[in-house]
Amino acid sequence: MLNACILLKVVPTKAEAILKAVREIKGVRKAYFTYGRFDIVVFVEAENYKDLRVMTTKINSLDGVRSTETLAEA
Amino acid sequence: MVSACVLIRTRRGEFEDVVKAVRQIKGVERAFPVLGRYDVVAELEASDHTELGKTVLRMSRIAGVVFTETLVEVKQ
């Protein structure tokens, strides 16, 4: 399994909806609001890098997501 | 319980030792080496913020760790 940590910056008014939607995506282990430079942290487990790309694309397409930074397991 | 995500930068080529050392620390639920702007990511769980702070302090003292950024969970 491939671990990854995805860091999101989101539009504040959409944050609740985004967190809810992210938690429903297959492979998402944990997701929560954070203090600091990012708004939401997401921990996922993917089969492979292709599967991870499917997840990051889905997250990126959520309305209100400004930017994401994906840290994939080396 | 309070969770946190710690982003770690290590001295060049030392991320494997750092990952091993980080995994030994109490309160670290999971740690893995990563590609991108950081070298290691750690998932922390603590009973409260004070304990979380101690864990992060212990991590920042590990040989080879040069920078840490902690993202603490906002409790709803």
PDB file of C-alpha atoms in Angstrom, chain A residues 3-5 7 16 19 23 29-30 32-39 41 43-45 49 69-74, chain B residues 3-5 7 23 29-30 32-38 41-45 49 69-76:
ATOM      1  CA  ASN A   3       0.701   6.202   1.926  1.00  0.00           C
ATOM      2  CA  ALA A   4       0.241   9.839   1.048  1.00  0.00           C
ATOM      3  CA  CYS A   5      -0.464  13.089   2.844  1.00  0.00           C
ATOM      4  CA  LEU A   7      -2.483  19.282   2.182  1.00  0.00           C
ATOM      5  CA  GLU A  16     -17.193  22.063   5.906  1.00  0.00           C
ATOM      6  CA  LEU A  19     -14.088  17.981   4.489  1.00  0.00           C
ATOM      7  CA  ARG A  23     -13.976  11.807   3.991  1.00  0.00           C
ATOM      8  CA  ARG A  29      -7.971   7.135   6.058  1.00  0.00           C
ATOM      9  CA  LYS A  30      -8.154  10.368   7.996  1.00  0.00           C
ATOM     10  CA  TYR A  32      -9.326  17.037   9.533  1.00  0.00           C
ATOM     11  CA  PHE A  33      -9.130  20.832   9.704  1.00  0.00           C
ATOM     12  CA  THR A  34      -5.755  22.194  10.808  1.00  0.00           C
ATOM     13  CA  TYR A  35      -4.145  25.327  12.146  1.00  0.00           C
ATOM     14  CA  GLY A  36      -1.143  26.595  10.240  1.00  0.00           C
ATOM     15  CA  ARG A  37      -0.326  27.092   6.598  1.00  0.00           C
ATOM     16  CA  PHE A  38      -2.936  24.604   5.370  1.00  0.00           C
ATOM     17  CA  ASP A  39      -6.642  24.308   6.059  1.00  0.00           C
ATOM     18  CA  VAL A  41      -4.872  17.593   6.033  1.00  0.00           C
ATOM     19  CA  PHE A  43      -4.120  10.955   4.877  1.00  0.00           C
ATOM     20  CA  VAL A  44      -4.789   8.356   2.201  1.00  0.00           C
ATOM     21  CA  GLU A  45      -3.749   4.819   1.359  1.00  0.00           C
ATOM     22  CA  TYR A  49       0.495   5.888  -7.912  1.00  0.00           C
ATOM     23  CA  GLU A  69       0.144  19.753  -2.063  1.00  0.00           C
ATOM     24  CA  THR A  70       0.559  15.981  -2.255  1.00  0.00           C
ATOM     25  CA  LEU A  71       3.367  14.236  -0.375  1.00  0.00           C
ATOM     26  CA  ALA A  72       3.467  10.682  -1.707  1.00  0.00           C
ATOM     27  CA  GLU A  73       5.384   7.923   0.047  1.00  0.00           C
ATOM     28  CA  ALA A  74       8.853   7.429  -1.451  1.00  0.00           C
TER      29      ALA A  74
ATOM     30  CA  SER B   3      -4.170  14.669  16.059  1.00  0.00           C
ATOM     31  CA  ALA B   4      -1.411  16.414  14.173  1.00  0.00           C
ATOM     32  CA  CYS B   5       0.561  16.052  10.984  1.00  0.00           C
ATOM     33  CA  LEU B   7       6.219  17.624   8.066  1.00  0.00           C
ATOM     34  CA  ARG B  23       8.639   5.552  14.588  1.00  0.00           C
ATOM     35  CA  GLU B  29       0.967   6.619  15.012  1.00  0.00           C
ATOM     36  CA  ARG B  30       2.557   6.368  11.588  1.00  0.00           C
ATOM     37  CA  PHE B  32       6.720   7.450   6.183  1.00  0.00           C
ATOM     38  CA  PRO B  33       9.343   8.958   3.861  1.00  0.00           C
ATOM     39  CA  VAL B  34       7.872  11.173   1.117  1.00  0.00           C
ATOM     40  CA  LEU B  35       8.681  12.826  -2.188  1.00  0.00           C
ATOM     41  CA  GLY B  36       8.048  16.530  -2.571  1.00  0.00           C
ATOM     42  CA  ARG B  37       8.953  19.545  -0.463  1.00  0.00           C
ATOM     43  CA  TYR B  38       9.458  17.432   2.673  1.00  0.00           C
ATOM     44  CA  VAL B  41       5.611  12.852   7.293  1.00  0.00           C
ATOM     45  CA  ALA B  42       4.490  11.740  10.755  1.00  0.00           C
ATOM     46  CA  GLU B  43       0.952  11.269  12.082  1.00  0.00           C
ATOM     47  CA  LEU B  44       0.662  12.056  15.761  1.00  0.00           C
ATOM     48  CA  GLU B  45      -2.059  11.315  18.312  1.00  0.00           C
ATOM     49  CA  HIS B  49      -1.962  19.766  23.296  1.00  0.00           C
ATOM     50  CA  GLU B  69       6.277  22.023  10.490  1.00  0.00           C
ATOM     51  CA  THR B  70       3.359  20.892  12.638  1.00  0.00           C
ATOM     52  CA  LEU B  71      -0.248  21.088  11.463  1.00  0.00           C
ATOM     53  CA  VAL B  72      -2.445  20.654  14.528  1.00  0.00           C
ATOM     54  CA  GLU B  73      -6.012  19.438  14.212  1.00  0.00           C
ATOM     55  CA  VAL B  74      -8.721  22.044  14.796  1.00  0.00           C
ATOM     56  CA  LYS B  75     -11.133  20.397  17.242  1.00  0.00           C
ATOM     57  CA  GLN B  76     -14.769  21.028  16.231  1.00  0.00           C
TER      58      GLN B  76
END
